[in-house]
């Protein structure tokens, strides 16, 4: 193993203590710069996630003719040229590692009268894009992708005629697919409706409403019609990302002597499955100072160490904690009894195959994880050993391994720098909380 490409995390003695400002929500950051770029008045966005995924989206919007001015790392002013003002990019749009950027931008660009081509990193080339290309093509978009329209690279040909609305029954709960279809629906003839098996995160719907678009919502059905323009709010304050807060929720729960205050965390109910599961496991979690910011509920969250016990979960809660399963599996490692997670097959098509990655790497720390076709069984309470573990270049795997090592007997993480995708300050924050 290359030492310069590995990070040593040591066991934390005495707990993690202090306050943390949680970095901006990744999902909300992507959407804020995209929608602001469709307006003709400046929108000031604060607490934008200054991390690789969201920087790809800001760069793509600039390539489409939108002005993006940074006041500091997390504050930017986005000025578009109106709803019809995007222009053909001179080069290829690079989504990097970001499935959200790619899938939402495809929905945004499918109706446009110009050509756009996307690339991304090696991991993104392996992720399924047919799930977005198929419904957009049904709407009349002309999109070509490798392997018959399944994978990157992807080219969207200039739309020859106006797209038409569809009623689309999604085979999986996915906010990315839902959002891509709704964004295309803003420029389609008639009504566009998506129906999900379970509700996924609703940031697109909330933000579209904040931009003056009428969205009809009824359980798992969401519909929109063509908009003539978007009306920009003056500012968008991006809430802290509960998916980033989740690492501290679990770390503080399982490292004895911990007491953390996580500030400004987004607590949109479509994202709070992690709080529900941790509570069921016996975690000490309090929501304080609940308030609203930019159409999204936020709160400060206090978490203190607790003795956790195993639980079973699956079904409708999965989309509400889809990105938190690797870190919830760490909570399960340190809990008494077994935890069983089902209905989570979507984890196989995230930044890496997370069911496989969790089973393979956590079993190096303690042989107690069984991989199911659609989930995991984790036998908690085993002795955790130091091990060398691979991040799979997946930010959430790297941070989960770091928490497991900090609570266990240390860990060496290969390719640790992938945390830059969503939480560049993660390792430094972990050190700061030990002082
Ligand atoms: C996201 C939706 C989820 C999630 C991803 C962000 C979004 O993906 O895993 O990290 O911003 O819409 P799916 O919609 O594919 O489940």
Coordinates of C-alpha atoms and ligand atoms in Angstrom, one line a residue:
X1 CA 0.0 0.0 0.0
X2 CA 1.2 3.5 -0.9
X3 CA 1.6 5.3 2.4
X4 CA 1.0 8.8 0.9
X5 CA -2.4 7.5 -0.2
X6 CA -3.5 6.1 3.1
X7 CA -4.8 7.7 6.3
X8 CA -4.3 6.4 9.8
X9 CA -7.3 7.0 12.1
X10 CA -6.6 6.2 15.8
X11 CA -9.0 5.1 18.5
X12 CA -10.6 8.1 20.2
X13 CA -10.2 8.1 23.9
X14 CA -12.3 10.5 26.0
X15 CA -15.0 11.2 23.4
X16 CA -15.8 13.8 20.8
X17 CA -17.0 17.1 22.2
X18 CA -18.0 20.5 20.8
X19 CA -20.1 22.2 18.2
X20 CA -20.0 21.7 14.5
X21 CA -21.4 23.8 11.7
X22 CA -22.5 21.2 9.3
X23 CA -21.5 21.9 5.6
X24 CA -24.2 22.7 3.1
X25 CA -26.6 20.0 1.8
X26 CA -25.3 18.5 -1.4
X27 CA -28.7 17.9 -2.9
X28 CA -30.0 21.4 -2.2
X29 CA -26.7 23.0 -3.4
X30 CA -26.9 21.3 -6.8
X31 CA -30.6 22.3 -7.2
X32 CA -30.0 25.9 -6.1
X33 CA -27.4 26.7 -8.7
X34 CA -29.4 25.0 -11.5
X35 CA -32.7 26.8 -10.8
X36 CA -31.0 30.1 -10.0
X37 CA -29.3 29.8 -13.4
X38 CA -32.7 29.8 -15.1
X39 CA -33.7 33.2 -13.8
X40 CA -32.8 36.7 -15.0
X41 CA -32.2 38.3 -11.6
X42 CA -29.3 37.6 -9.3
X43 CA -29.7 34.9 -6.6
X44 CA -27.4 34.9 -3.7
X45 CA -26.7 31.4 -2.4
X46 CA -25.1 30.9 1.0
X47 CA -23.7 27.8 2.8
X48 CA -23.3 26.2 -0.7
X49 CA -21.4 23.0 -0.4
X50 CA -17.9 23.8 -1.5
X51 CA -17.0 20.3 -2.5
X52 CA -16.1 18.5 -5.7
X53 CA -19.7 17.3 -6.6
X54 CA -21.3 20.7 -6.3
X55 CA -18.4 22.6 -7.9
X56 CA -19.0 20.4 -11.0
X57 CA -22.6 21.7 -11.2
X58 CA -21.6 25.3 -10.7
X59 CA -18.9 24.9 -13.5
X60 CA -21.5 23.3 -15.8
X61 CA -23.9 26.2 -15.3
X62 CA -21.1 28.6 -16.2
X63 CA -20.4 26.6 -19.3
X64 CA -24.1 27.1 -20.2
X65 CA -23.7 30.9 -20.1
X66 CA -24.7 31.5 -16.5
X67 CA -22.7 34.0 -14.4
X68 CA -21.4 32.5 -11.1
X69 CA -19.6 34.9 -8.8
X70 CA -18.0 33.7 -5.6
X71 CA -17.9 36.0 -2.6
X72 CA -16.2 33.4 -0.5
X73 CA -15.9 29.6 -0.5
X74 CA -19.6 29.0 0.3
X75 CA -21.3 32.1 -0.9
X76 CA -22.1 32.7 -4.6
X77 CA -24.3 34.9 -6.7
X78 CA -25.8 33.3 -9.7
X79 CA -27.2 35.3 -12.5
X80 CA -28.8 33.6 -15.5
X81 CA -30.3 35.1 -18.7
X82 CA -33.8 33.9 -18.0
X83 CA -35.7 30.7 -18.6
X84 CA -34.7 30.6 -22.3
X85 CA -31.2 31.9 -21.7
X86 CA -29.0 28.8 -21.5
X87 CA -26.5 28.6 -24.4
X88 CA -24.7 25.7 -26.1
X89 CA -21.6 24.8 -24.1
X90 CA -18.3 25.1 -26.0
X91 CA -16.9 21.9 -24.5
X92 CA -17.9 18.7 -22.7
X93 CA -19.7 19.0 -19.4
X94 CA -17.8 17.0 -16.7
X95 CA -20.0 15.6 -13.9
X96 CA -16.9 14.2 -12.1
X97 CA -18.2 11.7 -9.5
X98 CA -21.7 13.2 -9.3
X99 CA -24.8 11.1 -10.3
X100 CA -27.0 14.0 -9.1
X101 CA -25.3 16.6 -11.3
X102 CA -25.5 14.3 -14.4
X103 CA -29.0 13.1 -14.0
X104 CA -30.6 16.5 -13.1
X105 CA -28.7 18.3 -15.8
X106 CA -29.9 15.8 -18.3
X107 CA -33.5 16.7 -17.3
X108 CA -32.6 20.4 -17.6
X109 CA -30.9 20.1 -21.0
X110 CA -33.1 17.5 -22.7
X111 CA -35.6 20.2 -23.9
X112 CA -32.9 22.7 -25.1
X113 CA -32.3 23.5 -28.7
X114 CA -28.6 22.8 -28.5
X115 CA -26.2 19.9 -28.2
X116 CA -24.6 18.9 -24.9
X117 CA -22.2 16.1 -24.1
X118 CA -21.4 14.7 -20.7
X119 CA -18.4 12.8 -19.2
X120 CA -17.5 11.9 -15.7
X121 CA -15.0 9.9 -13.6
X122 CA -14.5 6.2 -13.9
X123 CA -17.0 5.4 -11.2
X124 CA -19.7 7.4 -12.9
X125 CA -19.1 5.5 -16.1
X126 CA -20.3 2.4 -14.3
X127 CA -23.5 3.9 -12.9
X128 CA -26.8 3.3 -14.7
X129 CA -28.1 6.3 -16.7
X130 CA -30.8 4.4 -18.7
X131 CA -33.2 5.1 -15.8
X132 CA -33.2 8.8 -16.8
X133 CA -32.6 8.4 -20.6
X134 CA -35.6 6.1 -21.0
X135 CA -38.3 8.4 -19.5
X136 CA -36.7 11.5 -21.1
X137 CA -36.7 9.8 -24.5
X138 CA -40.4 8.9 -23.9
X139 CA -40.9 12.6 -23.6
X140 CA -39.4 13.1 -27.0
X141 CA -35.8 13.9 -26.0
X142 CA -33.0 12.7 -28.3
X143 CA -30.3 11.2 -26.1
X144 CA -27.4 8.9 -27.0
X145 CA -25.4 7.0 -24.4
X146 CA -22.9 4.1 -24.5
X147 CA -24.3 0.6 -24.6
X148 CA -27.6 1.6 -26.2
X149 CA -28.3 4.5 -24.0
X150 CA -27.3 3.1 -20.6
X151 CA -24.0 4.7 -19.6
X152 CA -21.7 7.7 -20.0
X153 CA -20.5 9.2 -22.3
X154 CA -23.9 10.8 -23.1
X155 CA -24.9 13.3 -25.7
X156 CA -28.1 15.2 -25.8
X157 CA -29.0 16.2 -29.3
X158 CA -30.8 19.5 -29.9
X159 CA -34.5 19.0 -29.3
X160 CA -36.3 19.2 -32.6
X161 CA -39.7 19.8 -31.2
X162 CA -41.2 20.6 -27.8
X163 CA -41.1 17.6 -25.4
X164 CA -44.5 16.2 -24.3
X165 CA -45.5 15.4 -20.7
X166 CA -45.8 11.8 -19.6
X167 CA -47.1 9.8 -16.7
X168 CA -44.2 7.8 -15.5
X169 CA -44.3 5.0 -13.0
X170 CA -40.8 4.8 -11.6
X171 CA -39.4 1.3 -11.1
X172 CA -37.4 2.5 -8.1
X173 CA -37.7 5.4 -5.6
X174 CA -35.1 7.9 -6.8
X175 CA -35.1 11.6 -6.3
X176 CA -32.6 12.0 -9.2
X177 CA -34.9 10.3 -11.7
X178 CA -38.0 12.1 -10.4
X179 CA -36.1 15.5 -10.5
X180 CA -34.8 14.9 -14.1
X181 CA -38.3 14.2 -15.3
X182 CA -39.8 17.2 -13.5
X183 CA -37.1 19.5 -14.8
X184 CA -37.8 18.4 -18.4
X185 CA -41.5 18.7 -17.6
X186 CA -41.1 22.5 -17.0
X187 CA -40.7 22.8 -20.8
X188 CA -43.0 20.0 -21.9
X189 CA -46.5 20.2 -23.5
X190 CA -49.2 19.1 -21.0
X191 CA -48.8 17.6 -17.6
X192 CA -45.8 15.6 -16.5
X193 CA -46.4 13.2 -13.6
X194 CA -44.1 10.8 -11.8
X195 CA -45.2 8.0 -9.5
X196 CA -42.7 6.5 -7.1
X197 CA -42.9 3.2 -5.1
X198 CA -42.0 5.2 -2.0
X199 CA -41.5 9.0 -1.5
X200 CA -37.9 10.1 -2.1
X201 CA -36.3 13.4 -1.1
X202 CA -38.5 16.3 -2.2
X203 CA -35.9 19.1 -2.5
X204 CA -36.7 19.7 -6.1
X205 CA -40.4 20.1 -5.5
X206 CA -39.8 22.5 -2.6
X207 CA -37.4 24.6 -4.5
X208 CA -39.5 24.7 -7.6
X209 CA -42.3 26.1 -5.5
X210 CA -39.9 28.7 -4.0
X211 CA -39.2 29.7 -7.7
X212 CA -43.0 30.1 -8.3
X213 CA -43.7 26.8 -10.1
X214 CA -46.9 25.0 -9.3
X215 CA -46.3 21.5 -8.2
X216 CA -49.1 19.0 -7.5
X217 CA -48.2 16.4 -4.9
X218 CA -50.3 13.6 -3.6
X219 CA -48.5 10.8 -1.7
X220 CA -46.1 9.2 -4.1
X221 CA -47.4 11.2 -7.1
X222 CA -45.8 14.5 -8.2
X223 CA -46.8 16.5 -11.2
X224 CA -45.9 19.8 -13.0
X225 CA -46.7 21.7 -16.1
X226 CA -44.7 23.9 -18.4
X227 CA -43.5 27.1 -16.8
X228 CA -43.2 30.4 -18.7
X229 CA -40.5 31.7 -16.3
X230 CA -39.0 31.0 -12.9
X231 CA -39.2 33.8 -10.3
X232 CA -36.0 34.0 -8.3
X233 CA -36.1 34.4 -4.6
X234 CA -33.4 37.0 -3.5
X235 CA -31.4 34.4 -1.6
X236 CA -31.2 30.7 -0.8
X237 CA -29.6 29.6 2.5
X238 CA -28.6 26.0 2.0
X239 CA -29.3 23.9 5.1
X240 CA -26.6 21.7 6.6
X241 CA -26.4 18.2 5.1
X242 CA -28.0 15.6 7.4
X243 CA -26.0 13.0 5.4
X244 CA -22.8 14.7 6.6
X245 CA -24.2 15.2 10.1
X246 CA -24.9 11.4 10.2
X247 CA -21.2 10.6 10.6
X248 CA -21.2 12.6 13.8
X249 CA -24.5 11.3 15.0
X250 CA -23.1 7.8 14.9
X251 CA -19.6 8.7 16.0
X252 CA -20.9 10.5 19.1
X253 CA -23.3 7.7 19.9
X254 CA -20.7 4.9 19.8
X255 CA -17.6 6.7 21.2
X256 CA -18.1 6.8 25.0
X257 CA -17.9 10.3 26.6
X258 CA -19.1 12.2 23.5
X259 CA -21.4 15.2 23.5
X260 CA -21.8 17.1 20.2
X261 CA -24.0 19.9 19.0
X262 CA -24.5 19.8 15.2
X263 CA -25.7 23.2 14.0
X264 CA -28.1 24.1 11.2
X265 CA -28.9 20.6 10.1
X266 CA -31.6 20.1 7.4
X267 CA -34.4 18.0 8.9
X268 CA -36.6 17.6 5.8
X269 CA -38.8 14.6 6.7
X270 CA -37.8 12.9 3.5
X271 CA -34.2 12.8 4.8
X272 CA -34.6 12.0 8.5
X273 CA -34.7 8.2 8.4
X274 CA -31.3 8.2 10.1
X275 CA -32.7 10.0 13.1
X276 CA -35.6 7.5 13.3
X277 CA -33.4 4.4 13.1
X278 CA -30.8 5.8 15.6
X279 CA -33.6 6.6 18.1
X280 CA -35.0 3.1 17.7
X281 CA -31.5 1.8 18.4
X282 CA -31.4 3.8 21.7
X283 CA -29.4 6.8 20.7
X284 CA -29.6 10.1 22.7
X285 CA -30.6 12.6 20.1
X286 CA -32.4 15.9 20.8
X287 CA -33.6 18.3 18.1
X288 CA -33.3 21.9 19.3
X289 CA -34.1 25.4 17.9
X290 CA -36.3 24.0 15.0
X291 CA -36.7 26.6 12.3
X292 CA -37.1 27.1 8.5
X293 CA -34.6 28.2 6.0
X294 CA -35.3 28.6 2.3
X295 CA -38.4 26.3 2.3
X296 CA -36.5 23.6 4.2
X297 CA -36.9 22.7 7.9
X298 CA -33.6 22.9 9.9
X299 CA -32.6 22.3 13.5
X300 CA -29.6 22.0 15.8
X301 CA -29.1 18.4 16.9
X302 CA -27.5 17.4 20.2
X303 CA -26.1 13.8 20.4
X304 CA -24.5 12.1 23.3
X305 CA -23.0 8.6 23.6
X306 CA -25.5 5.8 24.3
X307 CA -25.6 2.1 24.5
X308 CA -27.2 1.0 21.1
X309 CA -29.1 -2.1 20.3
X310 CA -29.7 -3.8 16.9
X311 CA -32.9 -3.1 14.9
X312 CA -34.5 -4.3 11.6
X313 CA -35.5 -1.8 8.9
X314 CA -36.5 -1.7 5.3
X315 CA -39.2 -0.7 2.8
X316 CA -40.5 2.9 2.9
X317 CA -37.8 4.2 5.2
X318 CA -35.0 3.2 2.8
X319 CA -35.2 6.3 0.5
X320 CA -35.3 8.5 3.6
X321 CA -31.8 7.2 4.7
X322 CA -30.4 5.9 1.4
X323 CA -27.0 7.6 1.8
X324 CA -26.7 6.8 5.5
X325 CA -26.7 3.0 5.3
X326 CA -22.8 2.6 5.4
X327 CA -22.7 4.7 8.6
X328 CA -25.8 3.1 10.2
X329 CA -24.0 -0.2 9.6
X330 CA -21.2 1.2 11.8
X331 CA -23.7 2.0 14.5
X332 CA -24.9 -1.6 14.1
X333 CA -21.3 -3.0 14.6
X334 CA -21.1 -1.3 18.0
X335 CA -24.7 -2.2 19.0
X336 CA -25.9 -5.2 21.1
X337 CA -27.6 -7.8 19.0
X338 CA -28.3 -8.1 15.2
X339 CA -29.3 -5.4 12.7
X340 CA -31.0 -6.4 9.5
X341 CA -31.4 -4.0 6.6
X342 CA -33.6 -5.0 3.6
X343 CA -35.0 -3.4 0.5
X344 CA -31.7 -1.5 -0.1
X345 CA -30.6 -3.0 -3.5
X346 CA -30.2 0.6 -4.8
X347 CA -27.0 0.7 -2.8
X348 CA -25.4 -1.5 -5.4
X349 CA -25.5 1.4 -7.9
X350 CA -24.2 4.3 -5.7
X351 CA -20.6 5.7 -5.9
X352 CA -19.6 2.1 -5.4
X353 CA -21.5 -1.1 -4.7
X354 CA -22.0 -0.2 -1.1
X355 CA -23.6 -3.4 0.1
X356 CA -20.5 -5.3 -1.2
X357 CA -18.1 -2.6 0.1
X358 CA -19.6 -2.5 3.6
X359 CA -19.5 -6.3 3.9
X360 CA -16.0 -6.7 2.5
X361 CA -14.4 -3.9 4.6
X362 CA -16.2 -4.1 7.9
X363 CA -15.5 -7.8 8.0
X364 CA -11.8 -6.9 8.1
X365 CA -12.6 -5.0 11.4
X366 CA -14.8 -7.8 12.8
X367 CA -16.2 -10.8 10.9
X368 CA -19.8 -10.0 11.5
X369 CA -21.4 -8.7 8.3
X370 CA -23.5 -10.8 6.0
X371 CA -24.3 -9.4 2.5
X372 CA -27.8 -10.0 1.3
X373 CA -29.1 -9.5 -2.2
X374 CA -30.9 -6.4 -1.0
X375 CA -29.3 -5.5 2.3
X376 CA -27.1 -6.5 5.2
X377 CA -27.2 -8.4 8.4
X378 CA -24.8 -7.1 11.0
X379 CA -24.1 -9.0 14.2
X380 CA -23.2 -6.3 16.7
X381 CA -21.0 -6.3 19.7
X382 CA -18.0 -8.3 18.4
X383 CA -14.4 -7.2 19.3
X384 CA -13.3 -4.7 16.6
X385 CA -9.7 -4.9 15.4
X386 CA -7.4 -2.5 13.6
X387 CA -7.3 -3.2 9.9
X388 CA -6.3 -1.8 6.5
X389 CA -9.5 -1.0 4.6
X390 CA -10.2 0.3 1.1
X391 CA -12.5 3.3 0.6
X392 CA -13.5 2.2 -2.9
X393 CA -12.9 5.9 -3.7
X394 CA -16.3 6.4 -2.1
X395 CA -16.6 9.4 0.2
X396 CA -19.3 7.8 2.4
X397 CA -17.3 4.6 2.7
X398 CA -14.2 6.5 3.8
X399 CA -16.0 8.5 6.4
X400 CA -17.8 5.5 7.8
X401 CA -14.5 3.6 8.1
X402 CA -13.0 6.5 9.9
X403 CA -15.8 6.5 12.4
X404 CA -15.5 2.7 12.8
X405 CA -11.8 3.1 13.5
X406 CA -12.2 6.0 15.9
X407 CA -14.7 4.0 17.9
X408 CA -12.9 0.7 17.6
X409 CA -9.2 0.1 17.5
X410 CA -8.1 2.4 14.7
X411 CA -8.1 1.9 10.9
X412 CA -5.9 2.6 8.0
X413 CA -8.0 3.9 5.1
X414 CA -6.6 3.5 1.6
X415 CA -7.5 6.3 -0.8
X416 CA -8.9 8.5 2.0
X417 CA -9.1 11.8 0.0
X418 CA -12.4 10.9 -1.7
X419 CA -14.1 12.7 1.3
X420 CA -13.5 15.8 -0.8
X421 CA -16.6 14.8 -2.8
X422 CA -18.9 16.0 0.0
X423 CA -17.0 16.8 3.2
X424 CA -13.4 18.1 2.6
X425 CA -13.0 19.2 6.3
X426 CA -14.1 15.8 7.7
X427 CA -10.7 14.5 9.0
X428 CA -9.7 17.9 10.4
X429 CA -13.1 18.2 12.2
X430 CA -12.6 14.7 13.7
X431 CA -9.3 15.9 15.2
X432 CA -10.7 19.2 16.4
X433 CA -13.5 17.4 18.3
X434 CA -10.9 15.5 20.3
X435 CA -9.3 18.5 21.9
Ligands
LIG1 C1 -29.9 12.5 -4.5 C2 -30.7 11.4 -4.5 C3 -30.3 10.0 -4.0 C4 -29.0 10.1 -3.2 C5 -28.0 11.0 -3.8 C6 -28.5 12.4 -3.9 C7 -30.4 13.8 -5.0 O1 -30.0 9.3 -5.2 O2 -28.5 8.8 -3.1 O3 -26.8 11.1 -3.0 O4 -29.8 14.8 -4.7 O5 -31.5 13.7 -5.6 P1 -31.2 8.4 -6.0 O6 -32.2 9.4 -6.3 O7 -30.5 7.8 -7.2 O8 -31.6 7.4 -5.0

